[in-house]
mmCIF file of C-alpha atoms in Angstrom:
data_model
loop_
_atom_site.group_PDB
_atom_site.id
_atom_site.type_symbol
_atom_site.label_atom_id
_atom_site.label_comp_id
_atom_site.label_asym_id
_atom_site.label_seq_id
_atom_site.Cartn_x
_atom_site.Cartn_y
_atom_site.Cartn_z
ATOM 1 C CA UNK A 1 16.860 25.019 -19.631
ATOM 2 C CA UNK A 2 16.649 21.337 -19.133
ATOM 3 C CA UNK A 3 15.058 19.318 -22.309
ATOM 4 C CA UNK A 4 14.134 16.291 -20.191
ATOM 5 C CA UNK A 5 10.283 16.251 -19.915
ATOM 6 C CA UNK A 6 9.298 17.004 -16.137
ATOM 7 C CA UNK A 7 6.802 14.803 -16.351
ATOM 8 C CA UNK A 8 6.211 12.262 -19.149
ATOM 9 C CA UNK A 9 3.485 9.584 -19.859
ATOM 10 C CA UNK A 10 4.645 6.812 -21.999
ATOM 11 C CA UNK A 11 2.083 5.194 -24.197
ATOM 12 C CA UNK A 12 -0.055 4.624 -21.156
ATOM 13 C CA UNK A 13 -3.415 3.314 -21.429
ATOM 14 C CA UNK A 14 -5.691 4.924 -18.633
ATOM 15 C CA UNK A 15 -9.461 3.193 -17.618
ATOM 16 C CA UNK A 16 -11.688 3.237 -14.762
ATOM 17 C CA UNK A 17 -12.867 -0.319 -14.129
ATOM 18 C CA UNK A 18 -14.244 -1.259 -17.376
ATOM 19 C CA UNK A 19 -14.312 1.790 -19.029
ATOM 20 C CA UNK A 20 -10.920 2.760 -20.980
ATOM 21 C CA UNK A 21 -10.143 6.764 -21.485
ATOM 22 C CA UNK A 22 -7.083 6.004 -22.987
ATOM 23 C CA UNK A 23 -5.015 3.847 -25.347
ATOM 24 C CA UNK A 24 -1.459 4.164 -25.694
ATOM 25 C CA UNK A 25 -1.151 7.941 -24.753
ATOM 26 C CA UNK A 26 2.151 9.732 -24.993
ATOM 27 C CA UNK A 27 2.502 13.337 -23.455
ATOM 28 C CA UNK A 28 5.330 15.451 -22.630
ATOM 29 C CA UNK A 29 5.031 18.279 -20.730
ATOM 30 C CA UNK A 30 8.423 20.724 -21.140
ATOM 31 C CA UNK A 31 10.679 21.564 -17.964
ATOM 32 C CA UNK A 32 9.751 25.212 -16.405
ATOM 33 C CA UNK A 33 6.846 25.928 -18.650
ATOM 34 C CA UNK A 34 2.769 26.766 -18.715
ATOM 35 C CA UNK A 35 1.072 23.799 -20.340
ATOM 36 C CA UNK A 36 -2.145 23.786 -20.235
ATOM 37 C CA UNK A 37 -4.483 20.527 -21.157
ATOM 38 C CA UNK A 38 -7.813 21.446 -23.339
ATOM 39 C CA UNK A 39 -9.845 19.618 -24.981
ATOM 40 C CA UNK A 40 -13.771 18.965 -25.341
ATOM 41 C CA UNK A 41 -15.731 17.478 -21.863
ATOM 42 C CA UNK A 42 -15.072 13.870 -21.345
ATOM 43 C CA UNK A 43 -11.867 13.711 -23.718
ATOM 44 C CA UNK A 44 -9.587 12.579 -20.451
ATOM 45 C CA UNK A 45 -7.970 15.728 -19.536
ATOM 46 C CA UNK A 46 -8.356 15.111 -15.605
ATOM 47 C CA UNK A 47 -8.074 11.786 -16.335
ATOM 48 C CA UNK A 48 -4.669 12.331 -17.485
ATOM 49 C CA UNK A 49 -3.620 14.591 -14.694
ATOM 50 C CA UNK A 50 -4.443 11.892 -12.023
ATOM 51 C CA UNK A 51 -2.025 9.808 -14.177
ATOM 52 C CA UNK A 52 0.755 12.148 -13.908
ATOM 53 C CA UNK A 53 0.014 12.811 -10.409
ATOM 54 C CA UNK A 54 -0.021 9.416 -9.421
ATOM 55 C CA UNK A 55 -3.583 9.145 -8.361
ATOM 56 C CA UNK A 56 -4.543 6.885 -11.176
ATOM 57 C CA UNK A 57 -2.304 3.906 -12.407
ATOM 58 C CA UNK A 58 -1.971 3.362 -15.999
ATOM 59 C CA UNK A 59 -3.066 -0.087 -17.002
ATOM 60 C CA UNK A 60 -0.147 0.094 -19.294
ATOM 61 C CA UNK A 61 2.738 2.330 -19.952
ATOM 62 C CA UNK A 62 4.282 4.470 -17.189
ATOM 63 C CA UNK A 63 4.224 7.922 -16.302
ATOM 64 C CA UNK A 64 7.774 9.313 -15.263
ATOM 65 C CA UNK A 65 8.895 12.720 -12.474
ATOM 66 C CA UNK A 66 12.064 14.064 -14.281
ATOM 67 C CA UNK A 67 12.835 10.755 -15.501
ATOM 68 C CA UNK A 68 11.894 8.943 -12.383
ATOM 69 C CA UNK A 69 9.238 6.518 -12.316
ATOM 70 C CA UNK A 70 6.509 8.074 -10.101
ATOM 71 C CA UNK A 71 5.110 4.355 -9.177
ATOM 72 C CA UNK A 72 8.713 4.064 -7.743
ATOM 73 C CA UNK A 73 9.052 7.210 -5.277
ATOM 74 C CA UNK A 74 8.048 7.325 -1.435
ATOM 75 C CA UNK A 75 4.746 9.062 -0.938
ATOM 76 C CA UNK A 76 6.168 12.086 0.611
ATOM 77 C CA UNK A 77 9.160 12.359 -1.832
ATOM 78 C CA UNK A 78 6.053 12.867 -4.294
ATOM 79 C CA UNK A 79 4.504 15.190 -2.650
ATOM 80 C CA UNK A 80 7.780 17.047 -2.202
ATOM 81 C CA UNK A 81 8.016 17.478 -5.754
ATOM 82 C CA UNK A 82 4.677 17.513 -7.273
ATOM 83 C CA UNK A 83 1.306 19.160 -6.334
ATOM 84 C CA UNK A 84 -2.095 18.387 -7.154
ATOM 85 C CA UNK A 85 -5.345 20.397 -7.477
ATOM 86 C CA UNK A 86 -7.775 18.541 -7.593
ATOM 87 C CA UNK A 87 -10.983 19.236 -9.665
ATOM 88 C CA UNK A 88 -13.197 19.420 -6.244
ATOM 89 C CA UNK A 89 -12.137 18.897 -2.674
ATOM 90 C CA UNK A 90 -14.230 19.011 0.487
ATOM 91 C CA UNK A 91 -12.743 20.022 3.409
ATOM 92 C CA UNK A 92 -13.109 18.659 6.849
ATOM 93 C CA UNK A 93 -16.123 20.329 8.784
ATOM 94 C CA UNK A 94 -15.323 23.069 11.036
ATOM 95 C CA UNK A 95 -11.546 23.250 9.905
ATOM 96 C CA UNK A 96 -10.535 26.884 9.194
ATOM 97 C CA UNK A 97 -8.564 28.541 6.492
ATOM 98 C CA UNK A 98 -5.311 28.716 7.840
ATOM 99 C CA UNK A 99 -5.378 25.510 9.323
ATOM 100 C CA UNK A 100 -5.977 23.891 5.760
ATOM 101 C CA UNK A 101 -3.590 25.601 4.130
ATOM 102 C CA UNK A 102 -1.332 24.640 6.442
ATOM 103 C CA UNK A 103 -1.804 20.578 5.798
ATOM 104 C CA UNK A 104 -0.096 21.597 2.381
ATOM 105 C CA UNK A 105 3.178 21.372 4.687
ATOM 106 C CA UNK A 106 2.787 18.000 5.701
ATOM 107 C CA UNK A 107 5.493 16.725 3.467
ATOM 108 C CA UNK A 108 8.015 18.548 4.936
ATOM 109 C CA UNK A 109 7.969 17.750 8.105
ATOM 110 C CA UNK A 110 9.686 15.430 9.998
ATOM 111 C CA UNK A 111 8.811 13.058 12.942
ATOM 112 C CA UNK A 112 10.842 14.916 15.763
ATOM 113 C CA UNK A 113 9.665 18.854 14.035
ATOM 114 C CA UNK A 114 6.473 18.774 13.037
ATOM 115 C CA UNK A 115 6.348 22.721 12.847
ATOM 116 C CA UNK A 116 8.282 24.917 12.151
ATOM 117 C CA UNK A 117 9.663 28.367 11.119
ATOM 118 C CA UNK A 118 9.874 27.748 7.254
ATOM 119 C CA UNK A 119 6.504 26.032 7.308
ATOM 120 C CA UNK A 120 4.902 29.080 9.121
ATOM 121 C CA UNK A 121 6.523 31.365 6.497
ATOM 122 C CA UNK A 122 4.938 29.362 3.830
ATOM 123 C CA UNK A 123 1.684 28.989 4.759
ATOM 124 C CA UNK A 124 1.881 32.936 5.482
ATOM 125 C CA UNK A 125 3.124 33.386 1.578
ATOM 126 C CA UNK A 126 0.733 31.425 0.050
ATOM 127 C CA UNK A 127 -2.159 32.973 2.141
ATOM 128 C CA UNK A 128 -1.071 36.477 0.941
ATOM 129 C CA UNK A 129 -0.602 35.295 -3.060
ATOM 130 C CA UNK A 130 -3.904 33.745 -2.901
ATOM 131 C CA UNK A 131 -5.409 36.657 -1.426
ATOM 132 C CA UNK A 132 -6.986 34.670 2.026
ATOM 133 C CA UNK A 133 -5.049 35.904 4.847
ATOM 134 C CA UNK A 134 -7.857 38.184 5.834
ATOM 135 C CA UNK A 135 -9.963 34.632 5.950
ATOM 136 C CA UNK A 136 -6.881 32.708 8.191
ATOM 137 C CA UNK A 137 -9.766 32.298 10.849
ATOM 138 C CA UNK A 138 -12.791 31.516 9.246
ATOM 139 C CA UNK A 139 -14.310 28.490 8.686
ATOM 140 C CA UNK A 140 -13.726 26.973 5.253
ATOM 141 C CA UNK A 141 -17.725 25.708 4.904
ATOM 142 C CA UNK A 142 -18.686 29.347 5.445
ATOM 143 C CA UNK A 143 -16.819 30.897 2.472
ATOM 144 C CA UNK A 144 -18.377 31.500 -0.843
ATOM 145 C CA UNK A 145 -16.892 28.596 -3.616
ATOM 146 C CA UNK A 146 -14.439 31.450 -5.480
ATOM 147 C CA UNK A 147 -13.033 31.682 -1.192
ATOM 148 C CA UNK A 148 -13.042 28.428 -1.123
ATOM 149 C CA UNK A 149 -11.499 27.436 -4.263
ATOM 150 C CA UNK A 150 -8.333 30.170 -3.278
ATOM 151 C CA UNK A 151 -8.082 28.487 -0.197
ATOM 152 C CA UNK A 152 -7.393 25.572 -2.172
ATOM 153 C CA UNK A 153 -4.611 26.618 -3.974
ATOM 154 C CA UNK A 154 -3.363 28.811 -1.360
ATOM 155 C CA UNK A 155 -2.776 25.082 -0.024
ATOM 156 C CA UNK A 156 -1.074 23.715 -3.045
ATOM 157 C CA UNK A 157 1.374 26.746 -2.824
ATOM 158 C CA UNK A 158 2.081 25.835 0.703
ATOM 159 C CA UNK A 159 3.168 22.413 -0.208
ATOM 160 C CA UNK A 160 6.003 24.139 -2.445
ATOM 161 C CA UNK A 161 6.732 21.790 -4.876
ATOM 162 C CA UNK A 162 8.278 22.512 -8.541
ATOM 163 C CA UNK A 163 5.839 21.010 -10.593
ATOM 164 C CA UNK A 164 2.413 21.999 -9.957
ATOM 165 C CA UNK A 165 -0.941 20.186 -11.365
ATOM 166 C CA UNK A 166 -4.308 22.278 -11.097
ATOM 167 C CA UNK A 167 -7.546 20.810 -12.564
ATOM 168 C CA UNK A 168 -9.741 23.480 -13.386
ATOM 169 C CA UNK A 169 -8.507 25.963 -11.053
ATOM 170 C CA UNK A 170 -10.819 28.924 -12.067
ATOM 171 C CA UNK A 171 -14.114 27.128 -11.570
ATOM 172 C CA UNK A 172 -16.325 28.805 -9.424
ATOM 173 C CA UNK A 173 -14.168 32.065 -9.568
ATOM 174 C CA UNK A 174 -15.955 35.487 -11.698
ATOM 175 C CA UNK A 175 -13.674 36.705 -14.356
ATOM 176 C CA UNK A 176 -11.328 38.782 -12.389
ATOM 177 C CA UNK A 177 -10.222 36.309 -9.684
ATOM 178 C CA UNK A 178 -9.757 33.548 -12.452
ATOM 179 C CA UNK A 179 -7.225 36.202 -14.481
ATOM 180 C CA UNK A 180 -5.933 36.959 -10.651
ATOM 181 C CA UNK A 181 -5.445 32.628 -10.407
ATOM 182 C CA UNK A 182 -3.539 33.066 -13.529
ATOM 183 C CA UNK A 183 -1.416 35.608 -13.550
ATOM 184 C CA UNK A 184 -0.348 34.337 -10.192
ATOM 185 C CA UNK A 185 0.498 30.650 -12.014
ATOM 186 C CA UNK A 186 2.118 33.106 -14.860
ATOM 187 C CA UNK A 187 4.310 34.590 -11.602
ATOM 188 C CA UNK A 188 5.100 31.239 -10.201
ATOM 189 C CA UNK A 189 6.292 30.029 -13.177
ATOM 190 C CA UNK A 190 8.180 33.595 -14.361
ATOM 191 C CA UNK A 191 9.963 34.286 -10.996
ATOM 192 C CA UNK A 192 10.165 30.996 -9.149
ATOM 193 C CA UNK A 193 10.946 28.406 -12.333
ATOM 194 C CA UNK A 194 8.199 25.996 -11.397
ATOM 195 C CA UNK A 195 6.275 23.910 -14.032
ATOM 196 C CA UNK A 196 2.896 24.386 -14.284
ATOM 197 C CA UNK A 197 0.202 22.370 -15.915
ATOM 198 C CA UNK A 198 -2.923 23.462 -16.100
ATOM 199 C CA UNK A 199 -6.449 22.185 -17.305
ATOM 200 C CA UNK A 200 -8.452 24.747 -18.649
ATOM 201 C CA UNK A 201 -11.629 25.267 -20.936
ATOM 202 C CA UNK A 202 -11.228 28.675 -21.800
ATOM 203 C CA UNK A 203 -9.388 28.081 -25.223
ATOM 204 C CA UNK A 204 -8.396 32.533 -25.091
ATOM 205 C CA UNK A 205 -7.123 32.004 -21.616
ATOM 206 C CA UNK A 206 -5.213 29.070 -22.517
ATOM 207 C CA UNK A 207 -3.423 30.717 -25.484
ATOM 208 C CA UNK A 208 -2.731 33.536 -23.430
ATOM 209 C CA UNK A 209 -1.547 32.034 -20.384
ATOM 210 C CA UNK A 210 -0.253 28.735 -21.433
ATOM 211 C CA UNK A 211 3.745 28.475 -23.414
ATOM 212 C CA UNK A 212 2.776 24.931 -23.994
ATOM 213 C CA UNK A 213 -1.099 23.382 -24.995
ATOM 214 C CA UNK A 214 -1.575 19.782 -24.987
ATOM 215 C CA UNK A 215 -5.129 18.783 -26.774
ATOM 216 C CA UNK A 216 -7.033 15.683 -25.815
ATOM 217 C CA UNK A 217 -9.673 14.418 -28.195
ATOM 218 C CA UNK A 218 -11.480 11.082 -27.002
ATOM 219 C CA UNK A 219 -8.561 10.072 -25.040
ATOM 220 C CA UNK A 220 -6.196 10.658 -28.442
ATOM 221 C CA UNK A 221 -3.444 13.306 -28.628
ATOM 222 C CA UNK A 222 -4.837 15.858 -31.251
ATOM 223 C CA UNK A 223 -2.068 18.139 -31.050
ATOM 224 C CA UNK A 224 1.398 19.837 -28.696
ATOM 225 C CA UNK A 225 2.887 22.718 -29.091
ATOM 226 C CA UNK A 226 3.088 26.685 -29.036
ATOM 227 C CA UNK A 227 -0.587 28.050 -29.194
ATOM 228 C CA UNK A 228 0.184 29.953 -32.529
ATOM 229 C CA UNK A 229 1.403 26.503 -33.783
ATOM 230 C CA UNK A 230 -1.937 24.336 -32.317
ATOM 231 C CA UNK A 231 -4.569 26.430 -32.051
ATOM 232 C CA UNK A 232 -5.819 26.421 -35.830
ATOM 233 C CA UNK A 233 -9.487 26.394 -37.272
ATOM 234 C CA UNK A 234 -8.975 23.348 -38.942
ATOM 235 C CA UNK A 235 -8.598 22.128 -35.449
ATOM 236 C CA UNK A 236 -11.190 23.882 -33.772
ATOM 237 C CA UNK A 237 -13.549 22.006 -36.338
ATOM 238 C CA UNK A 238 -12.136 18.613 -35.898
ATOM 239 C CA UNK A 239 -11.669 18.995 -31.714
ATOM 240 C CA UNK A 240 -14.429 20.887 -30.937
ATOM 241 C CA UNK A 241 -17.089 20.771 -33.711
ATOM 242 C CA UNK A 242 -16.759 24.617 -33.474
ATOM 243 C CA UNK A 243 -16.396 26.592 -36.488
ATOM 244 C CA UNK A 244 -14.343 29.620 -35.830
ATOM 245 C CA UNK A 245 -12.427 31.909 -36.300
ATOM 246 C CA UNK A 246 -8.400 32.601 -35.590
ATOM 247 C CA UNK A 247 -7.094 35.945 -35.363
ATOM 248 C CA UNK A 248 -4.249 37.966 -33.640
ATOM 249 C CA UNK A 249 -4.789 39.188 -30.051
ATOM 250 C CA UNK A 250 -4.518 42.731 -30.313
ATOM 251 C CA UNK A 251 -3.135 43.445 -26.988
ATOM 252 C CA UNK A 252 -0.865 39.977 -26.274
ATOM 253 C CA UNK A 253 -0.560 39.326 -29.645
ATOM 254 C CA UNK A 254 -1.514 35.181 -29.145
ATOM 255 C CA UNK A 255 -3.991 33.858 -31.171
ATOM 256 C CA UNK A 256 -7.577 34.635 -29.922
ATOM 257 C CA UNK A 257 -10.677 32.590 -30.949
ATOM 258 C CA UNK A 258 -13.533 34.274 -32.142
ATOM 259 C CA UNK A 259 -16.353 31.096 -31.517
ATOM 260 C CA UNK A 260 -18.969 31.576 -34.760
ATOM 261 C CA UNK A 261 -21.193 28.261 -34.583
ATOM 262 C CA UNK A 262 -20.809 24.752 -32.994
ATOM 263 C CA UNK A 263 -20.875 21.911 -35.219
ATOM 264 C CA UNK A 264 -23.000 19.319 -33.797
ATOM 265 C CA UNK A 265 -26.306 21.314 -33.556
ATOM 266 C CA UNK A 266 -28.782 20.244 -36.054
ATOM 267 C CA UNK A 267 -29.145 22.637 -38.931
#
């Protein structure tokens, strides 16, 4: 396995207008692997992943594709190698499933083929992993948000890309459809090679799911690493004003996080 980053942001320094998020941030996130971003709310994890997707332009620093600068890459040459999930997407009234998933093709076609057989066999793939095809002809507004939200990364799959960004990708979803959303990133990533980076707030899901964790605090790298390495009480207390406790999952044996009190209420 490669030990270039796929994706890398060099001491970037990420703001929205006047507010700054970030100062000098440095991530790496490992060739082939699950990271997933955690952090308290309002630390900068989406922030960060519409840096490395290219949505947001560091102020400073750059963010590089496999040692590319992203800044420097043709719109659909991104989008050929890097998806993005956005944290919430409205979809054009009246549109229907399968015609959504299907704009996740868009950049692979060319001027003179704007359909075709591989595209159709996509779209059909990702409707089946995401468990929608039964939906191809419904309208999207008419689905429940846990439809919805599997629509939506039925649509990322279709735009087939090896590095894949979701942002929250089990909101809305009950407990078995977000495991379902998982294990099928897990599958991706196991069978197909593809990087995955994922935000998350479930810290048990994270250590479960994740090979990699990257932890935000106030726009600050806490901690990288293996879960067994990162996920520590100590840092529970300074990341998350939780006080808790660490043990070993029974079942996966990753470290599980048994939540005891939070920090910041007033005793």
């Amino acid at each position: 396995m490669t030990t270039t980053p796929a994706l890398h942001a060099q001491s970037v320094t990420l703001s929205y207008e006047a507010r700054q998020v970030a100062e000098d941030l440095t991530v790496e996130i490992p060739h082939g692997r699950i990271t997933a971003i955690i952090g308290p709310n309002a630390c900068g994890k989406s922030t960060l992943l519409r840096a490395l997707s290219r949505l947001l332009a560091p102020r400073a620093g750059q963010v590089l594709l496999h040692g590319e600068d992203v800044r420097k890459l043709a719109p659909k040459d991104l989008a050929r190698k890097l998806g993005l999930l956005p944290q919430s997407s409205v979809a054009p009234f009246g549109i229907t499933v399968a015609e959504l998933v299907g704009r996740g093709r868009f950049p692979h076609q060319r001027m003179l083929q704007q359909w075709s057989a591989d595209d159709e066999d996509a779209v059909r793939r990702a409707m089946r992993a995401t468990g929608v095809t039964d939906l191809a002809e419904r309208a999207v507004e008419e689905l429940s948000g846990g439809q919805r939200q599997r629509v939506w990364i039925a649509m990322l799959l279709a735009q087939d890309t090896p590095v894949m960004l979701l942002d929250e990708p089990t909101t809305y979803l009950d407990i078995a459809h977000q495991l379902d959303v998982l294990e099928l990133c897990r599958q991706l990533n196991r069978d197909e090679g593809r990087t995955m980076v994922l935000v998350l707030h479930d810290l048990n899901q994270a250590a479960r799911y994740a090979d990699h964790l990257v932890v935000l605090k106030d726009g600050v790298l806490a901690a990288a690493g293996r879960p067994s390495d990162v996920l520590t009480e100590d840092l529970l207390g300074d990341v998350f004003g939780l006080t808790a406790k660490v043990l070993l999952d029974p079942v996966f044996g990753m470290p599980m996080v048994i939540p005891i009190a939070s920090m910041t209420q007033p005793g």
